[in-house]
Amino acid sequence: MSVLIFVELDEGKLKKSSQEAIFYGAKVAEMTGTTATAITVGQADETELATAGRFGATKVLHAGDAKLNEPNGMAYATVVAAAAQQEGSTIVVLAKSSLADAMTARLAGKLKAGLAANVIELPNLSNGFVVKSSIYTGKAFAYNELKAPVKILAIKKNTITPEETDATATVQSFAPALNDSDFVISVKSTEKATGDVLLPEADLVVSAGRGLKGPENWGVVEDLAHALHAATACSKPVSDLDWRPHHEHVGQTGIKVSPNLYIACGISGAIQHLAGVNSSKVIVVINKDADAPFFKSADYGIVGDVFEVLPRLTAAVKAL
Amino acid sequence: MKILVCVTSVPDTTTKITFTDNNTKLNKAGVTFITGPYDDYALARAVELKEQAGGTVTVLNVGGADAEPVIRKCLAIGADDAVRVNAEPTDAYFVAEQIAAVAKDASYDLILMGRESIDYNGGQVHGIVAEMLGLPSISPVMVLNIDGDTAKITREIEGGKEEIEAKLPLVLGCQEPIAEWKIPNMRGIMTARTKPLKVVEPVANDQLTAVNHYELPAPRGAVKMIPADEAEKLIQLLHTEAKVI
C-alpha cells in the first residue's frame, strides 16, 4: 500500500524536482500510515538511486530495460501503472516536467485516477482528500477534492522544500511486461542545451525582454546568470522575434517558473508575463522606465539602464 | 485528412481573475472569453494542413451554450463543422472522456488541441484522450508536417527539442510556433453562421475530482527601490536580507 513516487534523473542524478516529489510523497505516506516507494525508469546507477532514501523513500523500483533508456511517456506510464499495481498504490506523486506531463496523462487514463496538477501544498485529509493547486497560470489557487480511489498528485517545482536525512533506500529491479504499442513513436534526434542551468529546474533566473534591444546584447544577461549560476529566460516578444529560443520563454503561454529569485531586465511586466513568474519567491525588476507596471509586482526594483546596471550586479556577485 | 481540433473557451489572457459565491465560482462579469491560445495554434495548423492536402477540420468544445461564440470564431477561421458537448467541464478526465466518446467511431487522422488550457494548466487532456482511444500522444508539438501517413514532428523538451516521426492517427498537444494565429476575415465570419454546429449530450461518468473553493494569492509587499548608482546594494540585500543568493 505504498505511496508511489515517479522519479526522474538528470545526467545520472536525482532531479531536484524529483527530490521534492520524494519528500512530498514520503510526507503523504506518513499522513496516510504507509511507506514511500520510488519508481525510476531507464539507465540508472544503484548507488544514486539509494539516495532517494535521504528524502524519505524506503524502496526504489528500477525498471532498467534498455528499451526504456529513451524518454517515452507512453511506455513510462505502462511501467508506473504496473508498479502501482504491484505496490497496491492508490496515491502516485511526481514532479511536473515535460516528460512527467506526457507520462501522467497516460497514467491517469490507465488508472482512471483523480488528478491534481501544479500541487503546491501537502493534502488536507480532515474532510476527504483535498489538495491546493495553482491555476490560471498562478493567478489563483484551487482546493481540489480528489474523489477517485486512485489519486495522482503532480507537484509544482520549487514549492516544497525537502529535508534530508542519512537514510538510504533499498533498490529493487523491476521488469514489468512492456507494450509494443508504446514504442511506435520514433525519436530521430534530440537537441539539448548543455552546460547551462535548465530553466524549469532553476533556483535563480535572470530574464530579459525587448529592453535588451537585440540578441547581440544578451552577453550582459548571460554574464549575470553565469555569476549567479542562474538560468536565463526571456519574454514572449523576444522569443517571437527569435532573439532567444522558445524554451526560454516564460509567461502565460510559455514556461511557468517559481524560482527563489527572478530578475527581470528590460521587461515591462504585461499581465501574461507576470502570470508565468508570479510564484517566484523574490522578484527583482530592472527597467529604465520608472512607470513599468512590473515594479508593482516586484520585491526590489532599480530604475536604470540595464546595460549599466547588469555589469555592476555581475561584479558585485563575483565579489561576494 | 480528417482532423478533430478540441478547443477550450477561457478568460482572455489579460483577465484579472476573481471569484463569486463565497469563492466557489469564477466571476464571469466583464470577462471576455477566447479560444485557448494554445488551441488557436492547433486550429491554425489544422486549417493549413487542410488547405495543403484537402480533408476536413471539425472543432469540438466541451462547454455550455455560452461557448458558442468561441466555436463560431473557429468556424470563421476555417473549420468545416463543429460539435459542442453540452456540459460544463469539471476536470481533465471528464473532458477527455467526452472527446473520446465523440472521436471513437469517427476515424480521425489527427486529434489536435493545445498543450494545456490556460485556466487549469493541467496539460493532461490529450494524453488521457489518447489512452482512451489507444492512440499515441505527443506534446508539446512545435512543428507538424505530414508526409503520407507519417507525421514529422518537433517536440519541445526541457532545454531543447526532439525530432520525432510517428504514423497517423495521433493525438497531439500543440503550441507555438506550429502555425501563425489566424484572424477570421469577413467572408469567414459570414460563412461561419451557416456551418453545422451539432450539440450532443455528455456521456455519463464518475466524478473523479471536484473543486471545493478557490483562493487568490496574497498581494506582495511594497517594492524596495534601489538607486541605479548604488546597484551593488541589491546584491547585498539579496544575500543578507532576502537570503536567496
XYZ file of C-alpha atoms in Angstrom:
565
model
C 0.000 0.000 0.000
C 2.922 2.384 -0.587
C 2.669 5.887 -1.916
C 4.404 5.591 -5.290
C 6.696 8.388 -6.492
C 7.860 8.672 -10.090
C 11.467 9.852 -10.090
C 13.463 11.379 -12.944
C 17.219 11.534 -13.287
C 19.279 14.215 -14.982
C 22.766 13.174 -16.044
C 22.542 10.247 -13.642
C 21.493 12.297 -10.604
C 18.081 12.582 -8.973
C 16.490 15.724 -10.361
C 15.927 18.404 -7.751
C 12.235 18.390 -8.556
C 12.156 14.621 -8.011
C 13.835 15.076 -4.625
C 10.964 17.424 -3.800
C 8.446 14.857 -5.047
C 10.014 12.074 -2.956
C 9.921 14.248 0.156
C 6.310 15.199 -0.592
C 5.358 11.578 -1.248
C 7.043 10.443 1.962
C 5.093 13.052 3.928
C 1.847 11.847 2.334
C 2.839 8.270 3.201
C 3.385 9.355 6.808
C -0.023 11.069 6.847
C -1.764 8.002 5.453
C 0.115 5.459 7.570
C 2.120 3.801 4.820
C 5.566 3.863 3.216
C 7.027 5.656 0.198
C 8.297 3.707 -2.817
C 10.068 5.449 -5.678
C 9.978 4.168 -9.246
C 12.539 5.176 -11.835
C 12.910 4.140 -15.434
C 15.869 3.683 -17.760
C 19.607 3.614 -17.182
C 20.484 4.452 -13.587
C 23.197 3.840 -11.018
C 22.014 1.901 -7.949
C 24.096 3.950 -5.511
C 22.477 7.141 -6.775
C 19.022 5.569 -6.624
C 19.611 4.596 -3.000
C 19.935 8.317 -2.189
C 16.173 8.556 -2.639
C 16.186 7.356 0.969
C 17.612 10.698 2.071
C 14.307 12.304 1.101
C 12.072 9.640 2.642
C 11.683 6.750 0.183
C 12.237 3.350 1.755
C 12.411 1.450 -1.524
C 13.242 2.254 -5.139
C 11.957 0.166 -8.028
C 14.255 0.372 -11.024
C 12.860 -0.535 -14.422
C 16.139 -0.775 -16.277
C 15.090 -2.381 -19.564
C 17.254 -0.842 -22.288
C 14.119 -0.087 -24.285
C 13.305 2.471 -21.607
C 16.533 4.452 -21.912
C 14.898 6.943 -24.275
C 12.319 9.150 -22.522
C 8.914 7.804 -23.541
C 5.837 8.962 -21.660
C 3.663 6.187 -23.051
C 5.981 3.356 -22.008
C 6.768 5.024 -18.686
C 3.030 5.171 -17.924
C 2.803 1.416 -18.532
C 5.708 0.837 -16.140
C 4.376 3.133 -13.417
C 0.889 1.616 -13.697
C 2.445 -1.854 -13.244
C 4.416 -0.601 -10.242
C 1.271 0.900 -8.725
C -0.447 -2.453 -9.133
C 2.473 -4.370 -7.594
C 2.706 -1.993 -4.629
C -1.044 -1.622 -4.192
C -0.515 2.127 -4.510
C -3.573 4.342 -4.622
C -1.552 7.561 -4.450
C 1.024 8.421 -7.105
C 3.225 11.506 -6.696
C 5.525 13.103 -9.251
C 7.084 16.437 -10.129
C 5.667 18.255 -13.116
C 8.036 18.228 -16.060
C 7.920 17.804 -19.804
C 8.401 14.038 -19.511
C 6.221 13.640 -16.425
C 3.351 15.507 -18.109
C 3.391 13.057 -21.014
C 3.532 10.138 -18.610
C 0.959 11.434 -16.125
C -1.818 11.893 -18.647
C -1.480 8.355 -19.936
C -1.270 7.054 -16.375
C -4.412 8.948 -15.340
C -6.187 7.345 -18.274
C -4.940 3.860 -17.386
C -5.805 4.130 -13.676
C -8.946 6.255 -14.046
C -7.313 8.473 -11.467
C -8.359 11.725 -9.857
C -5.556 14.048 -10.835
C -4.381 17.351 -9.399
C -1.689 19.196 -11.350
C 0.521 22.037 -10.069
C 0.037 20.952 -6.458
C 1.714 23.360 -4.040
C 0.904 22.056 -0.555
C 0.533 18.797 1.319
C -3.018 17.418 1.228
C -5.604 18.166 3.873
C -7.136 14.871 4.961
C -9.547 16.216 7.557
C -12.551 16.111 5.235
C -11.850 13.953 2.209
C -8.562 14.292 0.298
C -8.089 17.972 -0.619
C -5.020 19.478 -2.273
C -4.228 23.079 -3.168
C -3.061 23.733 -6.700
C -2.019 26.719 -8.749
C -4.452 27.601 -11.576
C -4.902 30.402 -14.108
C -1.128 30.345 -14.538
C -0.527 31.368 -10.951
C -3.248 33.994 -10.837
C -5.352 31.868 -8.426
C -5.449 28.659 -6.417
C -7.957 25.795 -6.332
C -8.687 23.433 -3.439
C -9.321 20.132 -5.221
C -11.062 17.209 -3.614
C -9.793 14.000 -5.179
C -12.734 11.612 -5.011
C -11.427 8.768 -7.161
C -9.959 5.682 -5.450
C -6.629 6.322 -7.233
C -5.101 9.777 -6.855
C -2.255 11.383 -8.818
C -0.525 14.470 -7.461
C 1.716 16.391 -9.882
C 3.800 18.737 -7.751
C 4.759 22.191 -8.964
C 8.504 22.620 -8.841
C 10.210 24.588 -6.105
C 7.151 24.765 -3.865
C 8.200 22.013 -1.453
C 11.452 22.281 0.493
C 12.787 18.792 1.165
C 14.543 17.916 4.388
C 17.333 15.333 4.171
C 18.400 12.507 6.446
C 21.234 9.969 6.185
C 18.846 7.132 5.279
C 19.252 5.070 2.155
C 16.586 3.242 0.194
C 16.767 -0.366 -0.923
C 16.883 -0.710 -4.685
C 14.992 -3.493 -6.451
C 14.929 -4.203 -10.144
C 11.507 -4.077 -11.701
C 10.720 -5.725 -15.011
C 7.081 -5.368 -15.971
C 5.754 -6.520 -19.327
C 6.153 -3.733 -21.889
C 3.660 -2.995 -24.652
C 4.950 -2.844 -28.220
C 2.312 -0.206 -28.904
C 4.127 2.144 -26.514
C 7.190 2.195 -28.789
C 5.637 3.238 -32.088
C 6.947 6.805 -31.869
C 10.450 7.178 -33.193
C 12.716 9.904 -31.809
C 15.089 10.771 -34.663
C 17.259 13.321 -32.881
C 17.491 15.336 -29.707
C 18.966 18.781 -29.372
C 19.560 19.941 -25.839
C 21.414 22.900 -24.429
C 24.445 21.727 -22.478
C 26.403 23.360 -19.701
C 23.583 25.729 -18.780
C 21.177 25.626 -15.870
C 17.863 24.240 -17.094
C 15.154 26.861 -16.701
C 12.380 24.682 -15.239
C 14.769 23.353 -12.575
C 16.461 26.639 -11.751
C 16.508 28.247 -8.308
C 17.631 31.546 -9.793
C 16.527 33.027 -13.118
C 17.781 36.090 -14.985
C 15.280 37.070 -17.639
C 15.274 39.815 -20.233
C 12.918 41.456 -22.678
C 12.897 43.836 -25.575
C 14.713 46.378 -23.416
C 17.890 44.489 -24.382
C 17.358 45.825 -27.931
C 18.697 42.768 -29.734
C 20.076 39.235 -29.351
C 23.631 40.526 -29.731
C 23.276 42.240 -26.353
C 22.462 39.116 -24.334
C 26.022 38.914 -23.037
C 25.218 41.167 -20.078
C 22.315 38.884 -19.130
C 24.372 35.714 -19.521
C 27.254 37.174 -17.517
C 24.986 37.848 -14.545
C 23.321 34.445 -14.931
C 26.695 32.680 -15.001
C 27.895 34.582 -11.943
C 24.742 33.585 -10.050
C 24.654 30.062 -11.509
C 21.183 31.023 -12.747
C 19.160 30.054 -15.795
C 18.430 32.615 -18.495
C 14.907 33.318 -19.687
C 13.060 35.807 -21.852
C 9.701 37.431 -22.516
C 7.363 36.299 -25.292
C 8.176 39.146 -27.729
C 11.829 38.168 -27.503
C 11.192 34.528 -28.415
C 8.699 35.611 -31.096
C 11.482 37.728 -32.604
C 13.808 34.682 -32.454
C 16.256 36.583 -30.314
C 16.147 33.645 -27.893
C 14.922 30.023 -28.191
C 11.314 29.244 -27.369
C 12.260 27.046 -24.426
C 13.443 30.209 -22.627
C 10.102 31.986 -22.989
C 8.411 32.405 -19.607
C 4.848 33.582 -19.245
C 1.257 32.527 -19.639
C 1.888 30.690 -22.896
C 5.466 29.722 -22.147
C 7.331 28.094 -19.271
C 5.942 28.775 -15.809
C 8.689 29.217 -13.254
C 8.727 29.508 -9.485
C 12.384 30.119 -8.588
C 13.685 31.620 -5.369
C 14.836 34.665 -7.347
C 13.559 36.047 -10.652
C 15.445 39.048 -12.057
C 13.548 40.767 -14.881
C 15.684 43.039 -17.050
C 14.053 45.385 -19.542
C 10.662 43.648 -19.235
C 7.674 45.942 -18.735
C 5.566 43.284 -16.995
C 2.499 42.529 -19.095
C -0.080 40.501 -17.177
C 0.669 37.495 -19.401
C 4.347 37.618 -18.421
C 3.546 38.090 -14.733
C 1.290 35.048 -14.838
C 4.261 32.838 -15.619
C 6.552 34.204 -12.914
C 4.381 35.476 -10.079
C 5.012 32.473 -7.866
C 8.713 33.344 -7.721
C 9.716 33.881 -4.095
C 11.620 37.141 -4.775
C 11.187 39.292 -7.883
C 13.696 41.967 -8.921
C 12.820 44.376 -11.713
C 15.366 46.485 -13.570
C 13.906 48.882 -16.102
C 14.730 52.390 -17.267
C 11.008 53.213 -17.362
C 10.002 54.128 -13.804
C 6.357 53.588 -14.782
C 6.853 49.979 -15.945
C 3.959 48.020 -14.397
C 6.321 45.231 -13.334
C 7.611 47.385 -10.457
C 4.201 46.985 -8.770
C 4.770 43.219 -8.576
C 8.428 43.376 -7.567
C 10.150 42.989 -4.218
C 13.194 45.018 -5.309
C 13.476 47.491 -8.145
C 16.086 49.560 -9.914
C 15.163 52.312 -12.359
C 18.124 52.321 -14.681
C 19.739 51.286 -17.938
C 20.236 47.515 -17.975
C 23.492 47.933 -19.902
C 24.924 49.915 -16.998
C 23.218 48.136 -14.100
C 23.785 44.476 -15.050
C 27.602 44.621 -15.266
C 27.660 46.263 -11.829
C 25.478 43.496 -10.428
C 27.682 40.838 -12.013
C 30.779 42.385 -10.454
C 29.023 42.579 -7.084
C 28.051 38.900 -7.245
C 31.637 37.923 -8.054
C 32.802 39.972 -5.084
C 30.522 38.151 -2.626
C -7.176 14.120 -43.996
C -9.744 14.170 -41.250
C -8.789 16.367 -38.328
C -10.502 16.988 -34.999
C -9.441 20.118 -33.123
C -10.519 20.337 -29.491
C -10.784 23.885 -28.184
C -11.380 25.417 -24.781
C -13.230 28.623 -24.007
C -11.143 30.512 -21.462
C -10.885 34.023 -19.987
C -8.805 36.425 -22.064
C -5.148 36.327 -21.041
C -5.344 39.865 -19.603
C -8.226 38.957 -17.270
C -7.798 39.718 -13.606
C -9.229 36.577 -12.021
C -11.814 36.972 -9.232
C -14.403 34.628 -7.724
C -18.010 34.842 -6.527
C -20.427 32.770 -4.448
C -18.129 32.516 -1.474
C -15.136 31.796 -3.734
C -16.727 28.776 -5.355
C -17.225 30.152 -8.886
C -15.259 32.203 -11.382
C -16.646 35.731 -11.588
C -17.517 35.930 -15.300
C -18.824 39.511 -15.099
C -16.956 41.659 -17.604
C -14.718 38.775 -18.688
C -14.114 38.217 -22.389
C -13.851 34.548 -23.293
C -11.477 33.461 -26.034
C -10.272 30.243 -27.644
C -7.444 28.833 -25.561
C -4.278 30.383 -27.016
C -2.602 27.012 -27.495
C -5.793 25.654 -29.105
C -5.657 28.578 -31.536
C -2.274 27.314 -32.733
C -3.669 23.784 -33.140
C -6.614 25.079 -35.173
C -4.420 27.271 -37.359
C -2.176 24.304 -38.233
C -5.189 22.072 -38.904
C -6.590 24.623 -41.343
C -3.199 24.916 -43.055
C -2.975 21.122 -43.424
C -6.479 21.026 -44.891
C -5.571 23.772 -47.357
C -2.449 21.845 -48.386
C -3.819 18.325 -48.628
C -7.602 18.550 -48.514
C -9.845 16.957 -45.932
C -11.981 18.300 -43.139
C -11.481 20.077 -39.855
C -14.038 19.565 -37.098
C -13.956 21.687 -33.968
C -15.010 20.184 -30.652
C -15.746 22.023 -27.436
C -16.957 20.661 -24.129
C -18.945 23.533 -22.671
C -22.182 25.369 -22.226
C -24.041 27.401 -24.819
C -22.015 30.469 -23.786
C -19.003 28.871 -25.533
C -20.681 29.083 -28.942
C -19.183 32.470 -29.935
C -15.746 30.895 -29.474
C -16.818 27.898 -31.595
C -18.217 30.174 -34.321
C -14.908 32.021 -34.414
C -13.149 28.696 -35.016
C -15.561 28.030 -37.896
C -14.827 31.506 -39.257
C -11.111 30.722 -39.174
C -11.631 27.708 -41.425
C -13.071 24.711 -39.587
C -15.814 22.964 -41.537
C -18.157 21.966 -38.772
C -18.336 21.815 -35.004
C -19.552 19.698 -32.136
C -20.365 21.059 -28.699
C -20.711 18.569 -25.874
C -23.310 20.241 -23.731
C -21.620 20.101 -20.332
C -19.557 22.365 -18.112
C -16.056 20.887 -17.971
C -15.263 19.601 -14.495
C -11.810 18.087 -14.811
C -9.352 16.732 -17.378
C -10.664 13.180 -17.192
C -14.248 14.318 -17.751
C -13.297 16.445 -20.773
C -11.153 13.639 -22.201
C -13.999 11.174 -21.781
C -16.337 13.447 -23.756
C -13.779 13.955 -26.521
C -13.064 10.231 -26.731
C -16.796 9.478 -26.952
C -17.150 11.833 -29.935
C -13.964 10.607 -31.613
C -14.092 6.865 -31.035
C -16.037 5.905 -34.157
C -15.062 8.813 -36.380
C -11.603 7.666 -37.561
C -9.788 10.983 -37.274
C -6.258 11.019 -38.675
C -5.266 13.708 -36.236
C -6.764 14.903 -32.972
C -5.176 18.235 -32.148
C -5.522 20.514 -29.133
C -3.443 22.971 -27.186
C -0.692 21.667 -24.920
C -2.815 22.852 -21.982
C -5.731 25.110 -21.198
C -4.798 28.437 -19.634
C -7.323 28.075 -16.818
C -6.386 24.805 -15.131
C -2.962 24.360 -16.771
C -3.060 20.604 -16.341
C -1.846 19.666 -19.816
C -3.455 16.259 -19.408
C -6.454 16.037 -21.726
C -4.592 14.984 -24.890
C -2.817 12.144 -23.134
C -5.954 10.817 -21.477
C -7.878 11.008 -24.781
C -5.085 9.097 -26.500
C -5.036 6.468 -23.770
C -8.802 6.037 -24.032
C -8.606 5.674 -27.819
C -5.477 3.521 -27.809
C -3.535 6.078 -29.855
C -0.049 7.557 -29.454
C 0.173 11.036 -27.939
C 2.878 13.671 -28.328
C 3.131 17.075 -26.617
C 4.126 19.881 -26.785
C 4.376 19.926 -30.567
C 6.111 22.951 -32.142
C 6.336 21.727 -35.751
C 3.942 19.338 -37.521
C 4.342 18.196 -41.111
C 2.525 15.311 -42.732
C 4.131 13.076 -45.354
C 1.670 10.401 -46.471
C 0.681 8.561 -43.315
C 3.697 9.780 -41.359
C 3.816 12.830 -39.098
C 7.151 14.604 -38.781
C 7.116 16.444 -35.511
C 9.339 18.695 -33.458
C 8.559 18.462 -29.760
C 9.873 20.849 -27.145
C 11.677 19.230 -24.237
C 13.251 20.931 -21.236
C 16.116 22.980 -22.582
C 15.801 21.751 -26.155
C 13.786 19.861 -28.725
C 13.307 16.424 -30.289
C 12.634 15.432 -33.882
C 10.034 12.669 -33.971
C 8.331 10.537 -36.592
C 5.092 8.693 -35.977
C 2.370 7.084 -38.035
C -1.134 8.539 -38.084
C -3.529 8.514 -36.309
C -2.150 10.609 -33.479
C -3.270 12.831 -30.640
C -1.128 15.948 -30.319
C -0.861 18.803 -27.826
C 0.239 21.884 -29.740
C 1.995 25.147 -29.009
C 3.702 27.962 -30.892
C 5.294 28.233 -33.375
C 3.363 25.382 -35.042
C 1.429 27.929 -37.128
C 0.659 31.614 -37.343
C -2.507 32.513 -35.460
C -5.334 33.107 -37.907
C -7.748 36.019 -37.635
C -11.157 35.450 -39.219
C -11.927 37.601 -42.246
C -15.377 38.949 -43.112
C -16.123 36.135 -45.550
C -15.173 33.584 -42.925
C -17.382 35.266 -40.337
C -20.336 35.244 -42.745
C -19.901 31.600 -43.780
C -19.396 30.501 -40.162
C -23.007 31.378 -39.442
C -24.254 28.643 -41.743
C -21.722 25.930 -40.903
C -23.116 22.996 -38.905
C -22.738 23.141 -35.125
C -24.023 19.950 -33.580
C -24.855 19.842 -29.885
C -24.567 16.466 -28.181
C -25.240 15.495 -24.605
C -22.333 14.278 -22.453
C -21.648 10.642 -21.747
C -22.159 9.630 -18.135
C -19.100 9.462 -15.949
C -17.973 9.230 -12.347
C -16.870 12.491 -10.824
C -13.219 11.902 -10.010
C -12.402 15.377 -8.652
C -14.232 18.492 -7.502
C -13.029 21.985 -6.677
C -14.214 22.850 -3.156
C -13.263 26.512 -3.403
C -10.817 28.969 -4.931
C -8.389 31.472 -3.470
C -6.401 34.446 -4.721
C -2.684 34.870 -3.991
C -1.740 37.230 -1.170
C -0.539 40.573 -2.526
C 3.203 41.197 -2.477
C 4.584 43.838 -0.126
C 5.767 47.225 -1.369
C 8.723 47.236 -3.737
C 12.049 48.352 -2.270
C 13.689 50.708 -4.785
C 17.452 50.944 -5.053
C 19.156 53.863 -6.845
C 20.855 52.756 -10.061
C 24.150 54.292 -8.991
C 24.061 52.066 -5.890
C 23.098 48.898 -7.816
C 25.586 46.800 -5.830
C 23.331 47.246 -2.791
C 20.798 44.997 -4.486
C 23.190 42.062 -4.375
C 23.892 42.703 -0.687
C 20.150 42.791 0.044
C 19.504 39.605 -1.917
C 22.338 37.976 0.044
C 21.671 39.247 3.572
C 18.006 40.277 3.664
C 16.161 38.073 1.153
C 18.770 35.298 1.534
C 18.228 33.989 -1.979
C 21.848 34.170 -3.195
